Coordinates of C-alpha atoms and ligand atoms in Angstrom, one line a residue:
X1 CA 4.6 -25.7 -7.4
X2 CA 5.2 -23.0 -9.6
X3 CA 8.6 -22.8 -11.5
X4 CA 11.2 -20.4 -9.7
X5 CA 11.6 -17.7 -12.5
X6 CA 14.3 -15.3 -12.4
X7 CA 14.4 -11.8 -14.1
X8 CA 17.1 -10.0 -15.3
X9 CA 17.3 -6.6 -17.4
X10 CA 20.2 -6.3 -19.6
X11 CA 21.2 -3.5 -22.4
X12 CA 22.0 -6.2 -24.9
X13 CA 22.9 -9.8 -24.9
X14 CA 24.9 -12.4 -26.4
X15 CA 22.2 -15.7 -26.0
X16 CA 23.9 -19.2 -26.2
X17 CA 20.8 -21.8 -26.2
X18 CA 17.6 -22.0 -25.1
X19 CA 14.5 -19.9 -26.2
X20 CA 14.2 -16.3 -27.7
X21 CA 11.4 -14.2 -28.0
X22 CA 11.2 -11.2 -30.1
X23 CA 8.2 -8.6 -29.3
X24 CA 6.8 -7.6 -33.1
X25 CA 4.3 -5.0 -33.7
X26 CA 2.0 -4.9 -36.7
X27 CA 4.1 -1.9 -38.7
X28 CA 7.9 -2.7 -37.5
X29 CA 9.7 -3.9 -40.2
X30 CA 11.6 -6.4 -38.5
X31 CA 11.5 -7.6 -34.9
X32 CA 14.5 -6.4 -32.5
X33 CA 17.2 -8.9 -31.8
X34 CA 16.6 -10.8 -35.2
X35 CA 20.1 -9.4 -36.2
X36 CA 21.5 -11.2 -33.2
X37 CA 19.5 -14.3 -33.3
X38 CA 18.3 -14.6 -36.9
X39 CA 21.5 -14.2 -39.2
X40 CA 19.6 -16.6 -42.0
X41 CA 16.5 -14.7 -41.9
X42 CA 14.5 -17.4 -40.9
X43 CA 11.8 -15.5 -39.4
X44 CA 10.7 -13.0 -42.2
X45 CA 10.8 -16.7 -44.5
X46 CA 8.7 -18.3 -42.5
X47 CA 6.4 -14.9 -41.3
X48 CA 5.5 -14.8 -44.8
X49 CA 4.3 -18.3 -45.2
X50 CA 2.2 -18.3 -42.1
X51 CA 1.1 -14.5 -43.2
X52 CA 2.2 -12.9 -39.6
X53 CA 1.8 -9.9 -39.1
X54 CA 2.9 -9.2 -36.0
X55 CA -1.4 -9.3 -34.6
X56 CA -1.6 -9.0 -30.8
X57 CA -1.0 -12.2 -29.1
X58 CA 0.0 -14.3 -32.8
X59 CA 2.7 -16.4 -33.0
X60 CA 5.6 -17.6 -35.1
X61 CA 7.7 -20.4 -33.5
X62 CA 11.1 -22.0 -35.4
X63 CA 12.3 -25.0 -33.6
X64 CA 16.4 -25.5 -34.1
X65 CA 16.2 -22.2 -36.6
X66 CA 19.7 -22.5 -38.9
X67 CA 22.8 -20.5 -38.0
X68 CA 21.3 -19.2 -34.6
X69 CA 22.8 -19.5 -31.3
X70 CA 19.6 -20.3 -29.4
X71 CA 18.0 -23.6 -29.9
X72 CA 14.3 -22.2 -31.0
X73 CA 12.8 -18.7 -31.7
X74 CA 9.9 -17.0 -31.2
X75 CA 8.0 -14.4 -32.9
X76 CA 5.0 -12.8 -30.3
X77 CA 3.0 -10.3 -32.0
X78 CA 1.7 -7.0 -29.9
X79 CA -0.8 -5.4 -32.2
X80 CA -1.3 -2.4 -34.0
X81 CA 1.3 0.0 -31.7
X82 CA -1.1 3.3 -31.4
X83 CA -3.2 0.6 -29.6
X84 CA -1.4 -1.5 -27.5
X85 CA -2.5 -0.5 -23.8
X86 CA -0.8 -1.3 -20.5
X87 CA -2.7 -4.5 -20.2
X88 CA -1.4 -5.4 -23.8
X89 CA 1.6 -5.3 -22.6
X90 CA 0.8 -7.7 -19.0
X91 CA -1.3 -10.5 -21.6
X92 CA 2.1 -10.3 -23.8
X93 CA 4.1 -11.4 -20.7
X94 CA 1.7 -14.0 -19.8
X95 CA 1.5 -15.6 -23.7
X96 CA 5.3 -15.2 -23.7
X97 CA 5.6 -17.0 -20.2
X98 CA 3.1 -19.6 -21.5
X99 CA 4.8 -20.2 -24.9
X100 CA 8.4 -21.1 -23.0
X101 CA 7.2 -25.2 -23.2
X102 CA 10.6 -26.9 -21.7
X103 CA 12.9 -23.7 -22.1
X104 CA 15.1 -22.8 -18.9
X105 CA 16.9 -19.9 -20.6
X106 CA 15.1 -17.4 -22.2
X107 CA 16.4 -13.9 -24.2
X108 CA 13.3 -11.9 -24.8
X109 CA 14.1 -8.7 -27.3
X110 CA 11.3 -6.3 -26.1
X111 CA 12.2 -3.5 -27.8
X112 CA 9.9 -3.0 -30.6
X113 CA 10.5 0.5 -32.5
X114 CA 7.4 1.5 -32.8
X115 CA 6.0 0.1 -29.6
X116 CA 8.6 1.8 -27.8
X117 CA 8.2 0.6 -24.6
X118 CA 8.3 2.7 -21.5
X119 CA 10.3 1.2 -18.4
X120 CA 6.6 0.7 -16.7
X121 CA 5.6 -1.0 -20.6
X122 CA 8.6 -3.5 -19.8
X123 CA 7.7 -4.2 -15.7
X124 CA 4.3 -4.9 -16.6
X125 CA 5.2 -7.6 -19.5
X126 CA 7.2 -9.1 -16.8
X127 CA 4.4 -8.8 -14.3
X128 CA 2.5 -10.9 -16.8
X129 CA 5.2 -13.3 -16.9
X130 CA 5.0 -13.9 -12.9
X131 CA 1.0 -14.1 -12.8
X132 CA 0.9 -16.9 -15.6
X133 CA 3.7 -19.0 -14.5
X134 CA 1.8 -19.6 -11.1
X135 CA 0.5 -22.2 -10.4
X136 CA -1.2 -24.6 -7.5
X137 CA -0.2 -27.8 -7.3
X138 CA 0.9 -28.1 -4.3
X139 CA -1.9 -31.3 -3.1
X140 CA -0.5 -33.4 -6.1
X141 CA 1.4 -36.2 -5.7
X142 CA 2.5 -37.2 -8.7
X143 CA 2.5 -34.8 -11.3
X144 CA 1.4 -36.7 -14.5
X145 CA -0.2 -34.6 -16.8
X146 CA 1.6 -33.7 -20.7
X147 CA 1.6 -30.2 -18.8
X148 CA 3.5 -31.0 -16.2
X149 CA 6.1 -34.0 -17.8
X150 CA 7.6 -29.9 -19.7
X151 CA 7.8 -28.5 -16.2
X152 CA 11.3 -27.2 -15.8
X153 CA 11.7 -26.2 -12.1
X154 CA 14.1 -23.2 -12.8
X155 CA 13.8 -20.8 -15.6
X156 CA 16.4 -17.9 -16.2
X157 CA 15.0 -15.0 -18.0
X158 CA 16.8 -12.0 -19.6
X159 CA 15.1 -9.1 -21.1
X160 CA 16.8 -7.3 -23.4
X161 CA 16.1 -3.5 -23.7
X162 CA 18.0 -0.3 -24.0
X163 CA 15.8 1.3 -20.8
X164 CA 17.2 -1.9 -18.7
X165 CA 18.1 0.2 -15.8
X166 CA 15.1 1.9 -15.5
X167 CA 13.1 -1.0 -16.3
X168 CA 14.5 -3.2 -13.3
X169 CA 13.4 -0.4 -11.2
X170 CA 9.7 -0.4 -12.1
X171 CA 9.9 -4.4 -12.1
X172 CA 10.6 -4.6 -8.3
X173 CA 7.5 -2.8 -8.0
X174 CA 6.1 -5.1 -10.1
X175 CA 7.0 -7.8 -8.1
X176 CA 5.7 -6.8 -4.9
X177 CA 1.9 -6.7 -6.8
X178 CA 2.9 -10.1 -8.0
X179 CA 3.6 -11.8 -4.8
X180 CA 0.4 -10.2 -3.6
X181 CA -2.0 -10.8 -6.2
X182 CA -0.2 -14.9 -6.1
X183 CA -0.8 -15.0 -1.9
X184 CA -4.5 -14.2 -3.0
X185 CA -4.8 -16.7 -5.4
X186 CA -3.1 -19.1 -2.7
X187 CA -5.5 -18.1 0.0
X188 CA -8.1 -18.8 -1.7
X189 CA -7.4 -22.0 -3.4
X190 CA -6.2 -23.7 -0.5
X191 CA -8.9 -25.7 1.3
X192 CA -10.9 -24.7 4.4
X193 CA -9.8 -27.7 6.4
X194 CA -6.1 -26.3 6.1
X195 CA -7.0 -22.6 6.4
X196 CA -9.6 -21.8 9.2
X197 CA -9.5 -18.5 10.9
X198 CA -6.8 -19.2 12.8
X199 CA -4.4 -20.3 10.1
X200 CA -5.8 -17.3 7.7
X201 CA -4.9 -14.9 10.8
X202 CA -1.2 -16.2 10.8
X203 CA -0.7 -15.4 7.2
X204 CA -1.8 -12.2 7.9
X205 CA 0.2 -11.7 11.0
X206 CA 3.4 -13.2 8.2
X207 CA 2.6 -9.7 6.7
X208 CA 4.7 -8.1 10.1
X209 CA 8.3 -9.0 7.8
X210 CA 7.4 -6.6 5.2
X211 CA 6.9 -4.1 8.0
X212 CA 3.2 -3.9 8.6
X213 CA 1.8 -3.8 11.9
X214 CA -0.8 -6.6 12.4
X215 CA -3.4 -7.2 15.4
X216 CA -5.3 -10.2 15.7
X217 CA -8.6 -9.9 17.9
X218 CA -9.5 -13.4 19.6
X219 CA -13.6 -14.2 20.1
X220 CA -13.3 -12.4 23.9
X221 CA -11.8 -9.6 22.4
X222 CA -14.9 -8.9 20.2
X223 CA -17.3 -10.1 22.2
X224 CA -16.1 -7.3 24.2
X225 CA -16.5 -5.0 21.3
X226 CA -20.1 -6.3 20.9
X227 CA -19.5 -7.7 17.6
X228 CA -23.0 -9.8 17.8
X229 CA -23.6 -9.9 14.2
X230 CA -20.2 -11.2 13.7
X231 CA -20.2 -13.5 16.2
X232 CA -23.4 -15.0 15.4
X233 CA -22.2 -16.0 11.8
X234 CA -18.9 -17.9 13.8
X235 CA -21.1 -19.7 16.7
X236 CA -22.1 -22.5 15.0
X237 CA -18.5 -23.1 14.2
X238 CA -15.8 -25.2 16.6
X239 CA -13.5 -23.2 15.0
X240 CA -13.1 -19.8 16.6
X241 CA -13.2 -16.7 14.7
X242 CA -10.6 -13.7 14.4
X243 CA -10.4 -9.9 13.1
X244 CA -7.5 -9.4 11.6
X245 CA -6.5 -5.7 11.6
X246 CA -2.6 -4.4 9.3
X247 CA -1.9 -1.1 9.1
X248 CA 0.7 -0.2 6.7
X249 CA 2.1 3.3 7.4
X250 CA 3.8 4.3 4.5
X251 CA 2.7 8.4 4.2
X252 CA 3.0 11.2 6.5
X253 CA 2.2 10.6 10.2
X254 CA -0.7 13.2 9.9
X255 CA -2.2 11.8 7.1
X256 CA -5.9 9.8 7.5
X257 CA -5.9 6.3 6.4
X258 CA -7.7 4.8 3.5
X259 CA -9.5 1.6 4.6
X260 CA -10.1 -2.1 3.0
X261 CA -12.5 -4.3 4.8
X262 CA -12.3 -8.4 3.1
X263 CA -15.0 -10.8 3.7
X264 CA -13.6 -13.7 4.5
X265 CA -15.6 -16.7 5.5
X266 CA -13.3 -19.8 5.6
X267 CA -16.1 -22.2 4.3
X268 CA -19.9 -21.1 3.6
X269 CA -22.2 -24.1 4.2
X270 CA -24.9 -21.6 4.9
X271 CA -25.1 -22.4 8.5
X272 CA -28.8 -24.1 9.1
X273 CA -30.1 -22.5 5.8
X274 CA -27.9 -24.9 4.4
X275 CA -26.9 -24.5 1.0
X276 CA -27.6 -27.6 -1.8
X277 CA -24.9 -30.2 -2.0
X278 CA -23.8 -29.5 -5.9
X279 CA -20.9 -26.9 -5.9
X280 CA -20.9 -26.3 -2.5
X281 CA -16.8 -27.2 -2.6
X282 CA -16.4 -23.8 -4.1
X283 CA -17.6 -22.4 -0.7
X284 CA -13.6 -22.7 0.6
X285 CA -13.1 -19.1 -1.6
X286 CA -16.1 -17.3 0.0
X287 CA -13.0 -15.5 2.0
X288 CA -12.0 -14.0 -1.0
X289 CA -12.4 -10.4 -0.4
X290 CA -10.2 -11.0 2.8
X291 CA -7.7 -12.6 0.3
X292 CA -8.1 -9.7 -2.0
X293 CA -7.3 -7.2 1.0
X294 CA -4.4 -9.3 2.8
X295 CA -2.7 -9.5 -0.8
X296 CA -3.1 -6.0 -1.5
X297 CA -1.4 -5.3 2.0
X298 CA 1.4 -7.3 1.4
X299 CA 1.7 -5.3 -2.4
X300 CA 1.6 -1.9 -0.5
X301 CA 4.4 -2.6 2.1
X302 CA 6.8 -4.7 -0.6
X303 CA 6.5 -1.6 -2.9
X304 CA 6.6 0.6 0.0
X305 CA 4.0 2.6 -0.7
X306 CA 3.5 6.4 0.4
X307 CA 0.6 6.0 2.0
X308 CA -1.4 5.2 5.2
X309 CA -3.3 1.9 4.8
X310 CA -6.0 0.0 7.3
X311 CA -7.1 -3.7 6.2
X312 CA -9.0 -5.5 8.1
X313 CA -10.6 -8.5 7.7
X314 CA -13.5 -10.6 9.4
X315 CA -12.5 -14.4 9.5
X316 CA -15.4 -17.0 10.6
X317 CA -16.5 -20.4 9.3
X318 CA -20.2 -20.4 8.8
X319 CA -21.0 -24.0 10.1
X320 CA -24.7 -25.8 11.2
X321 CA -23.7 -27.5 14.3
X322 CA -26.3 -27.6 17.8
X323 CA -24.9 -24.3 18.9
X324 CA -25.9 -22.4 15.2
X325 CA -27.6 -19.4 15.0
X326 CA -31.7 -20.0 13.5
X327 CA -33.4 -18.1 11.5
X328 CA -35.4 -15.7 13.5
X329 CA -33.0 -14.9 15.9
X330 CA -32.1 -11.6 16.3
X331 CA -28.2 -10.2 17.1
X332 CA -27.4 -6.8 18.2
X333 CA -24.3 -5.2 16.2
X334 CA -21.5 -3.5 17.2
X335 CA -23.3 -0.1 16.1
X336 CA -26.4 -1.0 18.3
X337 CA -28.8 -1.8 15.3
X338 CA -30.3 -4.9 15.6
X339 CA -30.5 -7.4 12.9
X340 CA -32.9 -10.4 12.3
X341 CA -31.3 -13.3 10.6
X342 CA -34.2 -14.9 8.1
X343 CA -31.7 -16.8 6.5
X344 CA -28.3 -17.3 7.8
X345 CA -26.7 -17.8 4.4
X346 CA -26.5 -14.5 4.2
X347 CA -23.9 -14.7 6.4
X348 CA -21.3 -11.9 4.8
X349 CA -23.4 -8.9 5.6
X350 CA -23.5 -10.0 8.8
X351 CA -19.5 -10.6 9.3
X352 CA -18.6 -7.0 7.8
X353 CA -21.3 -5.1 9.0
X354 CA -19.1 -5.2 12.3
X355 CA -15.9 -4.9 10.8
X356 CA -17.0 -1.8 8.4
X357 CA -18.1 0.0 12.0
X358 CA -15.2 -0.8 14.3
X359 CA -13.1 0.0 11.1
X360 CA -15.2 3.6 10.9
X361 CA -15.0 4.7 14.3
X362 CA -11.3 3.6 15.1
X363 CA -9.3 5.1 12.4
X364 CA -11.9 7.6 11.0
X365 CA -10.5 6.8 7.1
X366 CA -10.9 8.9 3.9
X367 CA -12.7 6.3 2.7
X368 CA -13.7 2.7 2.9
X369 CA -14.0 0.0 0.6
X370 CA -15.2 -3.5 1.2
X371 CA -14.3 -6.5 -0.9
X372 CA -17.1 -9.8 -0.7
X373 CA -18.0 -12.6 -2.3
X374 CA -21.1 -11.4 -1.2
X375 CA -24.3 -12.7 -3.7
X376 CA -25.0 -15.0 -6.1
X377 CA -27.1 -13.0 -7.8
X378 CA -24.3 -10.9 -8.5
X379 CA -22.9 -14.0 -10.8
X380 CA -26.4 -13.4 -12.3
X381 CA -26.7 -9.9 -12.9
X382 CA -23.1 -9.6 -14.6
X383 CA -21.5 -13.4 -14.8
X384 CA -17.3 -13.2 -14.2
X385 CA -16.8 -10.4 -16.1
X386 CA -17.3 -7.3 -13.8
X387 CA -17.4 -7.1 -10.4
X388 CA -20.2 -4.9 -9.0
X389 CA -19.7 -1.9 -7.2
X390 CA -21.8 -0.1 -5.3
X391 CA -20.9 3.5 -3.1
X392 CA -22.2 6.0 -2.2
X393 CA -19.7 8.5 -3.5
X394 CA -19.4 9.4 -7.0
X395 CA -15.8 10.5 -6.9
X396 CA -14.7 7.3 -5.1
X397 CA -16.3 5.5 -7.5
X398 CA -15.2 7.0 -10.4
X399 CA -11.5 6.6 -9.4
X400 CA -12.5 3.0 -8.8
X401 CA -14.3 2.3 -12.3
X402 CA -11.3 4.1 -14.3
X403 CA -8.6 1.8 -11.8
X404 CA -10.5 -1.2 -13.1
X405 CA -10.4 -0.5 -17.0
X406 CA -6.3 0.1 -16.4
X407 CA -6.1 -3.3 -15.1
X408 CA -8.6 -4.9 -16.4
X409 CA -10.3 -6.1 -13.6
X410 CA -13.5 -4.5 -14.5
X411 CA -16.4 -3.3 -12.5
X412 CA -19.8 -2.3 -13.2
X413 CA -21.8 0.1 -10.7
X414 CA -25.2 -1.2 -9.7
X415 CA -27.6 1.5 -7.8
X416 CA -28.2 2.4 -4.1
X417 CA -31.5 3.8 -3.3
X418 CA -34.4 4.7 -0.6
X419 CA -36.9 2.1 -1.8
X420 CA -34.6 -0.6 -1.9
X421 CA -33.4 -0.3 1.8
X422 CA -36.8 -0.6 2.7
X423 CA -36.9 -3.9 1.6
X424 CA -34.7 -5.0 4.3
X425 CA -36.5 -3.2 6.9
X426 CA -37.7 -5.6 9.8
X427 CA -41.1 -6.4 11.7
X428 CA -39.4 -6.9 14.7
X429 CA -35.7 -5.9 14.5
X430 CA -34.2 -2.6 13.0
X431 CA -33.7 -4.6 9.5
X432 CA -33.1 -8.3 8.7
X433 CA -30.6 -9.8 6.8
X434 CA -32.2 -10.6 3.6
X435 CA -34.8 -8.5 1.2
X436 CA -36.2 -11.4 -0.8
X437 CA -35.0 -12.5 -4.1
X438 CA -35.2 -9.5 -6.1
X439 CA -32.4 -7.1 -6.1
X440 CA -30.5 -9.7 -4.4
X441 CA -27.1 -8.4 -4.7
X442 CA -28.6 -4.3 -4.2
X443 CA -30.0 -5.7 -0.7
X444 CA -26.9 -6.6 0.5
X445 CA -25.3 -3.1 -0.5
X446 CA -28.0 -1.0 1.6
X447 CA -27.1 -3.1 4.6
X448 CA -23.9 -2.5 4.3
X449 CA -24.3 0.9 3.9
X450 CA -26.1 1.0 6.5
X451 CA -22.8 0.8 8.5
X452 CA -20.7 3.3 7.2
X453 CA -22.3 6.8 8.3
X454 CA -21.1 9.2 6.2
X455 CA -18.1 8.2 5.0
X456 CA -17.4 7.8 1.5
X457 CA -17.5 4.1 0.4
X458 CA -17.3 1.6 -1.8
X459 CA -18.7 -2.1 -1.7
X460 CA -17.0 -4.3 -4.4
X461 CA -19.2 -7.9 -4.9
X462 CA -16.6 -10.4 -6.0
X463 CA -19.0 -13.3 -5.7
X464 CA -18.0 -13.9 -9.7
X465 CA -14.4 -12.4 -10.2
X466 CA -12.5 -14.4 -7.3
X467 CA -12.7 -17.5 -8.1
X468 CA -13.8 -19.7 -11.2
X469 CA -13.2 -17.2 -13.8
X470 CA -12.3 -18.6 -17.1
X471 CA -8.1 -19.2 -18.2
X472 CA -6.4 -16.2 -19.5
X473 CA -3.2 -14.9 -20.5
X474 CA -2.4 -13.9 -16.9
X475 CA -4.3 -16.3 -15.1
X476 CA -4.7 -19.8 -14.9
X477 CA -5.8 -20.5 -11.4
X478 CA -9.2 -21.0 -10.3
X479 CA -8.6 -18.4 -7.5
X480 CA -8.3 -15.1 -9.7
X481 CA -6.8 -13.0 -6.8
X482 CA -9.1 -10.1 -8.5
X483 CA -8.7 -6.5 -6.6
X484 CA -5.2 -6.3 -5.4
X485 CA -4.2 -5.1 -9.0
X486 CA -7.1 -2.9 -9.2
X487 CA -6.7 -1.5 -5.9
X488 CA -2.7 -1.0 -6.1
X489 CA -3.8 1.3 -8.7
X490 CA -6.4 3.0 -7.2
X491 CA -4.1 3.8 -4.2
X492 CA -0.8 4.4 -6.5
X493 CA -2.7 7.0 -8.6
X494 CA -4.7 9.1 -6.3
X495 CA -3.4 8.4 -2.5
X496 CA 0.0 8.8 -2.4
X497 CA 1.8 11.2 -1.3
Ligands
BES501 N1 -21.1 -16.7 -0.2 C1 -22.4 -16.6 -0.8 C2 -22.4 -15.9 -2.1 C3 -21.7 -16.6 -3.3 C4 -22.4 -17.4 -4.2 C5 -20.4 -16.5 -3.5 C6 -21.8 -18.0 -5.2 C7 -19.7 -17.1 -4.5 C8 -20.5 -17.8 -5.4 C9 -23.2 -15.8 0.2 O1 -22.9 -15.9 1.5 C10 -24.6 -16.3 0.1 O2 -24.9 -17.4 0.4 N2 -25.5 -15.4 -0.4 C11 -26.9 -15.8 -0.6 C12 -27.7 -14.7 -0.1 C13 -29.2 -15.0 0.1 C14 -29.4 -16.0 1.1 C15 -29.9 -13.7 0.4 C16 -27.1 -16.0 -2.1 O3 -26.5 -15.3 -2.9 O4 -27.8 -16.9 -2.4
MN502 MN1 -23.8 -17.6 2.5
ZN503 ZN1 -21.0 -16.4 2.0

């Protein structure tokens, strides 16, 4: 498991032992707190010899540093300080957090003169610190690696800053998106043998503590619903599926919601279009946009957010047993357009084409926007850097494109148009479910949209951003829990009240 870490703000502080870390930008002359922790002037010494300049993300590290009260020091550099952006400041929190080794008690001195940090500066370096200490370990038995032997199980942490009482305030923001983008990551790490529909609808119903309402529709319930498309994807399946629908009501009664709609397809074996053997494991986090959604959820009510918020997510396993739906067959939506399934790996279409209408004509949102690991030609197109997004709204998308470069989980937007929803149109249904293997990941989007009327929307394909992406300062998990950031900010800067 992931260290406990505990986060206090103070105005100044009097360290005894441990680890300090003093924040330096390139044209400060000397780093904040080295009065208090540095009487010997060990760090300019031994800055000069390794040449630091205080470079984003370079170090300077003195073990048992003469004279000092703490027990080792540590220079973190934040760049030059015109430059240093609000992810600057979330990667500094995640080096810092990865540079503590064996510490338990760590003084961080934050306030760099020039930097000047804002209160939301200092929450988001200790947002960083939260992201990169987690960590899922929780199916090892022994824990052997080097890593591990330096795990302390408890770390105190006190940041030092003169704004510390404005600063805790942002941070318990700060640590609402935390625990959501971490239940993400956990959702999708864990297994599909531990987390079927069933168990992904309980975490979701877990979210009712935090004050969100949460329905869970049962198989009868949406078979009543005529949720064919859905259901076909779940038949071949002994477990059964569920629809997981929180609201979050956070803004004025009158207000229309704003809608999320997750993917989330406990395991993808590609049903009797089964999908090749190598890699298939990686198939447990094809319910990532479903993660993305439920963590985002839990972000908006823990930072009680003032607005009105529907996510709803579509939970099947997509399994080849005797009772699996064949390519050919044809299943009749919830909208009453019928679909032919020439290859039921393209299952995820299928599973929120139902949950994008019922979502649509229930709550009648400002918006919707989907989250899928829908295509792997999506992985192709634009590897694990960017998402794609696709809408068919400029202004939604706009907002959506700037929220990404705030928080660094980029997107790209890939084009809608009239010839390529032809390619999915259908001999004998109203389309099929595939459009050959050009514009594999476009397809998808005009089937989607094929859902949503007129309401403005947003399809986000997290096929290459949810899971796999390389180690960062922030993240070291193989699930990423990509989009609650980005969507936190999305609703905190244009949909709140
Ligand atoms: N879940 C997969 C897409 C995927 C691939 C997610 C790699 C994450 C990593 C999706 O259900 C799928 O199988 N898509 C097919 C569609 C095809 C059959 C039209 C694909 O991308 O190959
Ligand atoms: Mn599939
Ligand atoms: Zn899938």
């Amino acid at each position: 498991m992931s260290a406990k870490i505990e986060i206090a703000f103070s105005k100044s502080a009097k360290p005894a032992g441990g680890l300090a870390i003093l924040l330096k930008s390139v044209e400060s002359a000397a780093a904040p707190g080295a009065a208090e922790v540095d009487p010997s002037g060990v760090i300019e010494k031994a800055g000069k010899l390794v040449k630091f300049t205080g470079k984003s993300l370079s170090t300077v590290d003195i073990l048992a540093p003469e004279g000092s009260p703490v027990d080792r020091l540590l220079v973190l550099g934040l760049g030059k300080s015109a430059d240093i952006t609000a992810h600057d400041w979330l990667k500094a929190g995640g080096a810092a957090r990865g540079a503590f080794k064996s510490a338990e008690k760590v003084t961080i001195f934050v306030d760099d003169p020039e930097a000047s940090p804002s209160a939301r500066n200092i929450a988001d370096f200790a947002l960083g610190m939260l992201l990169r200490n987690y960590k899922f370990d929780r199916y090892k038995s022994k824990k052997a690696s080097d890593d591990d032997k330096a795990d302390v199980k408890q770390i105190k942490v006190t940041i030092v800053t003169a704004a510390a009482t404005a600063a805790k305030k942002a941070f318990s923001e700060a640590e609402g998106i935390a625990d959501g983008v971490m239940l993400a990551r956990d959702l999708v790490n864990e297994p599909a043998n531990i987390l079927g529909p069933v168990e992904f609808a309980d975490k979701a119903r877990e979210l009712v503590k935090l004050g969100v309402e949460v329905e869970i529709l049962t198989e009868k319930e949406m078979k009543k619903l005529g949720m064919g498309a859905l259901l076909g994807v779940s038949q071949g399946s002994v477990r059964p599926p569920r629809l997981a629908v929180m609201q979050w009501k956070g803004g004025k009664a009158k207000d229309r919601p704003v809608a999320f709609i997750g993917k989330g397809v406990v395991f993808d074996t590609g049903g009797i279009s089964i999908k090749p053997a190598a890699g298939m494991e990686d198939m447990k986090g094809d319910m990532g946009g479903a993660a993305a959604v439920t963590g985002l959820m839990h972000a908006l009510a823990a930072r009680q957010a003032k607005a009105n918020v529907v996510g709803i997510i579509g939970l099947v396993e997509n399994m080849p047993d005797g009772n699996a739906q064949r390519p050919g067959d044809i299943v009749t939506s919830m909208s009453g357009q019928t679909i032919e399934v020439i290859n039921t790996d393209a299952e995820g279409r299928l599973v929120l084409c139902d949950a994008l209408w019922y979502c649509n004509e229930r709550f009648k949102p400002r918006f919707m926007i989907n989250l899928a690991t829908l295509t792997g030609a999506i992985l192709v197109a634009l590897g694990n850097l960017h998402a794609g997004l696709f809408s068919n709204d400029d202004e939604l998308a706009e907002q959506l494109l700037a929220s990404g470069i705030a928080t660094n989980e980029r997107l790209w937007r890939m084009p809608l148009g009239k010839d390529y929803d032809k390619m999915i149109d259908s001999k004998f249904a109203d389309m099929k479910n595939t459009g050959g293997r050009h514009a594999g990941s476009i397809t998808a989007a005009q089937f989607l949209k094929r859902f949503v009327g007129d309401t403005p929307w947003a399809h986000l394909d997290i096929a290459g951003t949810a899971m796999s992406s390389p180690s960062d300062e922030i993240n070291q998990s193989w699930g990423s829990g990509y989009g609650v950031r980005l969507l936190d900010e999305l609703v905190r800067t244009h949909y709140e009240s």
